[in-house]
PDB file of C-alpha atoms in Angstrom:
ATOM      1  CA  MET A   1      16.859 -17.179  11.282  1.00 52.00           C
ATOM      2  CA  ALA A   2      16.807 -16.170   7.613  1.00 63.00           C
ATOM      3  CA  GLU A   3      18.900 -13.226   6.519  1.00 89.00           C
ATOM      4  CA  ARG A   4      16.342 -12.046   3.964  1.00 94.00           C
ATOM      5  CA  LEU A   5      12.602 -12.079   3.464  1.00 96.00           C
ATOM      6  CA  GLN A   6      10.695 -13.274   0.431  1.00 98.00           C
ATOM      7  CA  LEU A   7       8.238 -10.464  -0.396  1.00 98.00           C
ATOM      8  CA  ASP A   8       5.280 -11.236  -2.644  1.00 98.00           C
ATOM      9  CA  VAL A   9       2.748  -8.542  -3.565  1.00 98.00           C
ATOM     10  CA  ILE A  10      -0.290  -9.904  -5.360  1.00 98.00           C
ATOM     11  CA  THR A  11      -3.549  -8.309  -6.518  1.00 97.00           C
ATOM     12  CA  PRO A  12      -6.540 -10.013  -8.149  1.00 97.00           C
ATOM     13  CA  GLU A  13      -5.153  -8.907 -11.528  1.00 96.00           C
ATOM     14  CA  ARG A  14      -1.418  -9.626 -11.229  1.00 96.00           C
ATOM     15  CA  ARG A  15       1.667 -10.495  -9.234  1.00 97.00           C
ATOM     16  CA  LEU A  16       3.269  -7.082  -8.798  1.00 96.00           C
ATOM     17  CA  LEU A  17       6.409  -8.165  -6.979  1.00 97.00           C
ATOM     18  CA  SER A  18       8.234 -11.319  -5.915  1.00 98.00           C
ATOM     19  CA  GLU A  19      11.708 -10.569  -4.560  1.00 97.00           C
ATOM     20  CA  ALA A  20      14.123 -11.265  -1.723  1.00 97.00           C
ATOM     21  CA  VAL A  21      14.359  -8.164   0.496  1.00 98.00           C
ATOM     22  CA  ASP A  22      16.055  -7.089   3.720  1.00 97.00           C
ATOM     23  CA  ALA A  23      13.084  -5.396   5.434  1.00 97.00           C
ATOM     24  CA  VAL A  24       9.463  -4.436   4.734  1.00 98.00           C
ATOM     25  CA  THR A  25       7.150  -1.761   6.145  1.00 98.00           C
ATOM     26  CA  VAL A  26       3.428  -2.054   5.438  1.00 98.00           C
ATOM     27  CA  PRO A  27       0.448   0.131   6.387  1.00 96.00           C
ATOM     28  CA  GLY A  28      -1.388  -2.234   8.742  1.00 94.00           C
ATOM     29  CA  ALA A  29      -4.719  -1.807  10.469  1.00 89.00           C
ATOM     30  CA  GLY A  30      -2.993  -0.709  13.688  1.00 90.00           C
ATOM     31  CA  GLY A  31      -0.394   1.506  12.003  1.00 94.00           C
ATOM     32  CA  GLU A  32       2.895   0.932  10.224  1.00 95.00           C
ATOM     33  CA  LEU A  33       4.272  -2.604  10.602  1.00 96.00           C
ATOM     34  CA  GLY A  34       8.042  -3.003  10.346  1.00 96.00           C
ATOM     35  CA  ILE A  35       9.028  -6.536   9.361  1.00 96.00           C
ATOM     36  CA  LEU A  36      12.532  -7.990   9.537  1.00 95.00           C
ATOM     37  CA  PRO A  37      13.740 -11.567   9.041  1.00 94.00           C
ATOM     38  CA  GLY A  38      12.624 -13.732  11.947  1.00 92.00           C
ATOM     39  CA  HIS A  39       9.497 -11.654  12.625  1.00 94.00           C
ATOM     40  CA  THR A  40       6.747 -13.297  14.649  1.00 94.00           C
ATOM     41  CA  PRO A  41       4.033 -14.761  12.396  1.00 96.00           C
ATOM     42  CA  LEU A  42       1.032 -12.469  11.949  1.00 95.00           C
ATOM     43  CA  ILE A  43      -1.893 -11.591   9.746  1.00 96.00           C
ATOM     44  CA  SER A  44      -3.108  -7.998   9.517  1.00 96.00           C
ATOM     45  CA  GLN A  45      -5.560  -6.067   7.435  1.00 97.00           C
ATOM     46  CA  LEU A  46      -3.910  -3.564   5.082  1.00 96.00           C
ATOM     47  CA  GLN A  47      -4.770   0.095   5.064  1.00 95.00           C
ATOM     48  CA  THR A  48      -4.310   2.319   2.035  1.00 95.00           C
ATOM     49  CA  GLY A  49      -0.786   3.669   2.001  1.00 94.00           C
ATOM     50  CA  VAL A  50       2.809   3.139   0.993  1.00 95.00           C
ATOM     51  CA  LEU A  51       4.540  -0.207   1.361  1.00 97.00           C
ATOM     52  CA  SER A  52       8.307   0.237   1.483  1.00 97.00           C
ATOM     53  CA  TYR A  53      11.019  -2.372   1.304  1.00 98.00           C
ATOM     54  CA  THR A  54      14.785  -2.292   1.591  1.00 97.00           C
ATOM     55  CA  GLN A  55      16.863  -4.226  -0.855  1.00 93.00           C
ATOM     56  CA  GLY A  56      20.642  -4.011  -0.844  1.00 90.00           C
ATOM     57  CA  GLY A  57      20.649  -0.650   0.909  1.00 90.00           C
ATOM     58  CA  SER A  58      18.102   1.058  -1.347  1.00 94.00           C
ATOM     59  CA  VAL A  59      14.498   1.732  -0.381  1.00 95.00           C
ATOM     60  CA  ARG A  60      11.723   1.068  -2.861  1.00 96.00           C
ATOM     61  CA  ARG A  61       8.041   1.860  -2.501  1.00 96.00           C
ATOM     62  CA  LEU A  62       4.649   0.698  -3.757  1.00 96.00           C
ATOM     63  CA  LEU A  63       1.096   1.889  -3.251  1.00 96.00           C
ATOM     64  CA  VAL A  64      -1.146  -0.718  -1.609  1.00 97.00           C
ATOM     65  CA  SER A  65      -4.810  -0.503  -0.731  1.00 96.00           C
ATOM     66  CA  GLY A  66      -7.103  -2.992   0.931  1.00 94.00           C
ATOM     67  CA  GLY A  67      -6.445  -6.651   1.551  1.00 97.00           C
ATOM     68  CA  PHE A  68      -4.162  -8.425   3.999  1.00 98.00           C
ATOM     69  CA  VAL A  69      -0.527  -9.029   4.867  1.00 98.00           C
ATOM     70  CA  GLU A  70       0.651 -12.374   6.200  1.00 98.00           C
ATOM     71  CA  VAL A  71       4.068 -12.909   7.782  1.00 97.00           C
ATOM     72  CA  ASN A  72       5.332 -16.472   8.160  1.00 94.00           C
ATOM     73  CA  SER A  73       8.946 -17.265   8.977  1.00 84.00           C
ATOM     74  CA  ASP A  74      10.929 -15.644   6.166  1.00 92.00           C
ATOM     75  CA  ARG A  75       7.974 -14.838   3.868  1.00 96.00           C
ATOM     76  CA  VAL A  76       5.811 -11.714   3.640  1.00 98.00           C
ATOM     77  CA  SER A  77       2.716 -12.150   1.467  1.00 98.00           C
ATOM     78  CA  VAL A  78       0.731  -9.034   0.623  1.00 98.00           C
ATOM     79  CA  LEU A  79      -2.667  -9.804  -0.894  1.00 98.00           C
ATOM     80  CA  ALA A  80      -3.915  -6.362  -1.884  1.00 98.00           C
ATOM     81  CA  ASP A  81      -7.067  -5.137  -3.570  1.00 96.00           C
ATOM     82  CA  LEU A  82      -4.871  -2.620  -5.407  1.00 95.00           C
ATOM     83  CA  ALA A  83      -1.101  -2.191  -5.736  1.00 97.00           C
ATOM     84  CA  GLU A  84       0.881   0.117  -8.022  1.00 95.00           C
ATOM     85  CA  HIS A  85       4.503   0.902  -8.771  1.00 95.00           C
ATOM     86  CA  PRO A  86       5.367   4.626  -8.507  1.00 94.00           C
ATOM     87  CA  GLN A  87       5.953   4.885 -12.268  1.00 93.00           C
ATOM     88  CA  GLU A  88       2.359   3.748 -12.862  1.00 93.00           C
ATOM     89  CA  ILE A  89       0.962   6.743 -10.995  1.00 92.00           C
ATOM     90  CA  ASP A  90      -0.308   9.753 -12.902  1.00 92.00           C
ATOM     91  CA  ALA A  91      -0.078  12.592 -10.358  1.00 92.00           C
ATOM     92  CA  ALA A  92      -2.370  14.925 -12.339  1.00 94.00           C
ATOM     93  CA  ARG A  93      -5.066  12.257 -12.452  1.00 94.00           C
ATOM     94  CA  ALA A  94      -4.592  11.549  -8.732  1.00 94.00           C
ATOM     95  CA  ARG A  95      -5.014  15.284  -7.966  1.00 95.00           C
ATOM     96  CA  ASN A  96      -8.258  15.325  -9.962  1.00 95.00           C
ATOM     97  CA  GLU A  97      -9.484  12.197  -8.144  1.00 94.00           C
ATOM     98  CA  ARG A  98      -8.612  13.759  -4.777  1.00 95.00           C
ATOM     99  CA  ASP A  99     -10.350  17.037  -5.612  1.00 96.00           C
ATOM    100  CA  ASP A 100     -13.441  15.196  -6.854  1.00 94.00           C
ATOM    101  CA  ALA A 101     -13.588  12.972  -3.745  1.00 93.00           C
ATOM    102  CA  GLU A 102     -13.161  15.981  -1.436  1.00 94.00           C
ATOM    103  CA  LYS A 103     -15.978  17.803  -3.225  1.00 94.00           C
ATOM    104  CA  ARG A 104     -18.286  14.790  -2.936  1.00 91.00           C
ATOM    105  CA  LEU A 105     -17.355  14.315   0.736  1.00 90.00           C
ATOM    106  CA  GLY A 106     -18.187  17.956   1.429  1.00 90.00           C
ATOM    107  CA  ALA A 107     -21.661  17.502  -0.037  1.00 90.00           C
ATOM    108  CA  PHE A 108     -22.205  13.984   1.349  1.00 88.00           C
ATOM    109  CA  THR A 109     -25.608  13.260   2.914  1.00 88.00           C
ATOM    110  CA  GLY A 110     -25.764   9.461   2.645  1.00 87.00           C
ATOM    111  CA  THR A 111     -25.393   6.590   5.081  1.00 90.00           C
ATOM    112  CA  PRO A 112     -22.165   5.522   6.807  1.00 87.00           C
ATOM    113  CA  GLU A 113     -22.037   2.470   4.504  1.00 89.00           C
ATOM    114  CA  GLU A 114     -22.082   4.765   1.472  1.00 88.00           C
ATOM    115  CA  LEU A 115     -19.316   6.880   2.978  1.00 90.00           C
ATOM    116  CA  THR A 116     -16.715   4.087   3.181  1.00 89.00           C
ATOM    117  CA  PRO A 117     -16.005   3.768  -0.577  1.00 90.00           C
ATOM    118  CA  LEU A 118     -15.741   7.541  -0.883  1.00 91.00           C
ATOM    119  CA  ARG A 119     -13.175   7.707   1.934  1.00 91.00           C
ATOM    120  CA  THR A 120     -11.244   4.841   0.340  1.00 91.00           C
ATOM    121  CA  GLU A 121     -11.192   6.746  -2.948  1.00 92.00           C
ATOM    122  CA  LEU A 122      -9.841   9.840  -1.181  1.00 94.00           C
ATOM    123  CA  ASP A 123      -7.251   7.802   0.747  1.00 94.00           C
ATOM    124  CA  ARG A 124      -6.034   6.167  -2.478  1.00 94.00           C
ATOM    125  CA  ALA A 125      -5.708   9.506  -4.259  1.00 94.00           C
ATOM    126  CA  ASN A 126      -3.776  10.998  -1.331  1.00 93.00           C
ATOM    127  CA  ALA A 127      -1.494   7.944  -1.114  1.00 94.00           C
ATOM    128  CA  ARG A 128      -0.816   8.143  -4.863  1.00 94.00           C
ATOM    129  CA  LEU A 129       0.101  11.809  -4.537  1.00 94.00           C
ATOM    130  CA  HIS A 130       2.336  11.112  -1.538  1.00 92.00           C
ATOM    131  CA  LEU A 131       4.149   8.319  -3.374  1.00 92.00           C
ATOM    132  CA  ALA A 132       4.444  10.325  -6.592  1.00 91.00           C
ATOM    133  CA  ALA A 133       5.993  13.233  -4.675  1.00 90.00           C
ATOM    134  CA  ALA A 134       8.386  10.931  -2.798  1.00 86.00           C
ATOM    135  CA  GLU A 135       9.487   9.178  -5.989  1.00 82.00           C
ATOM    136  CA  GLY A 136       9.460  12.243  -8.262  1.00 73.00           C
ATOM    137  CA  SER A 137       7.098  10.675 -10.814  1.00 45.00           C
ATOM    138  CA  ARG A 138       4.889  12.612 -13.239  1.00 41.00           C
TER     139      ARG A 138
END
């Protein structure tokens, strides 16, 4: 059994992270997934939320949204539609995005298919605000 995990976080635009870590927690389709070295292989859909990882006793966090996580042996691959470091988050902009999405949700009269992107937008704004507050960014 490996003592560490190789964590890779990749979006269509960039490789956000590629590091050896002690543990990872990701927002999976069925809830939070805690992953340690030697974890059973799995593939899960990602939900919008905070991915956290432990490295040398310190906890670090990223925003992830959409995509999949794959666990194989000592490797965790996160293929996300969107991923951001806390320092990339503008909390004032996220508040405006949240307020706008809430206003549009309140007045929504469309189809369920049209509702999904709006909910994703709101979830992303809320996750950004949560991460910004936890990390003390702007």
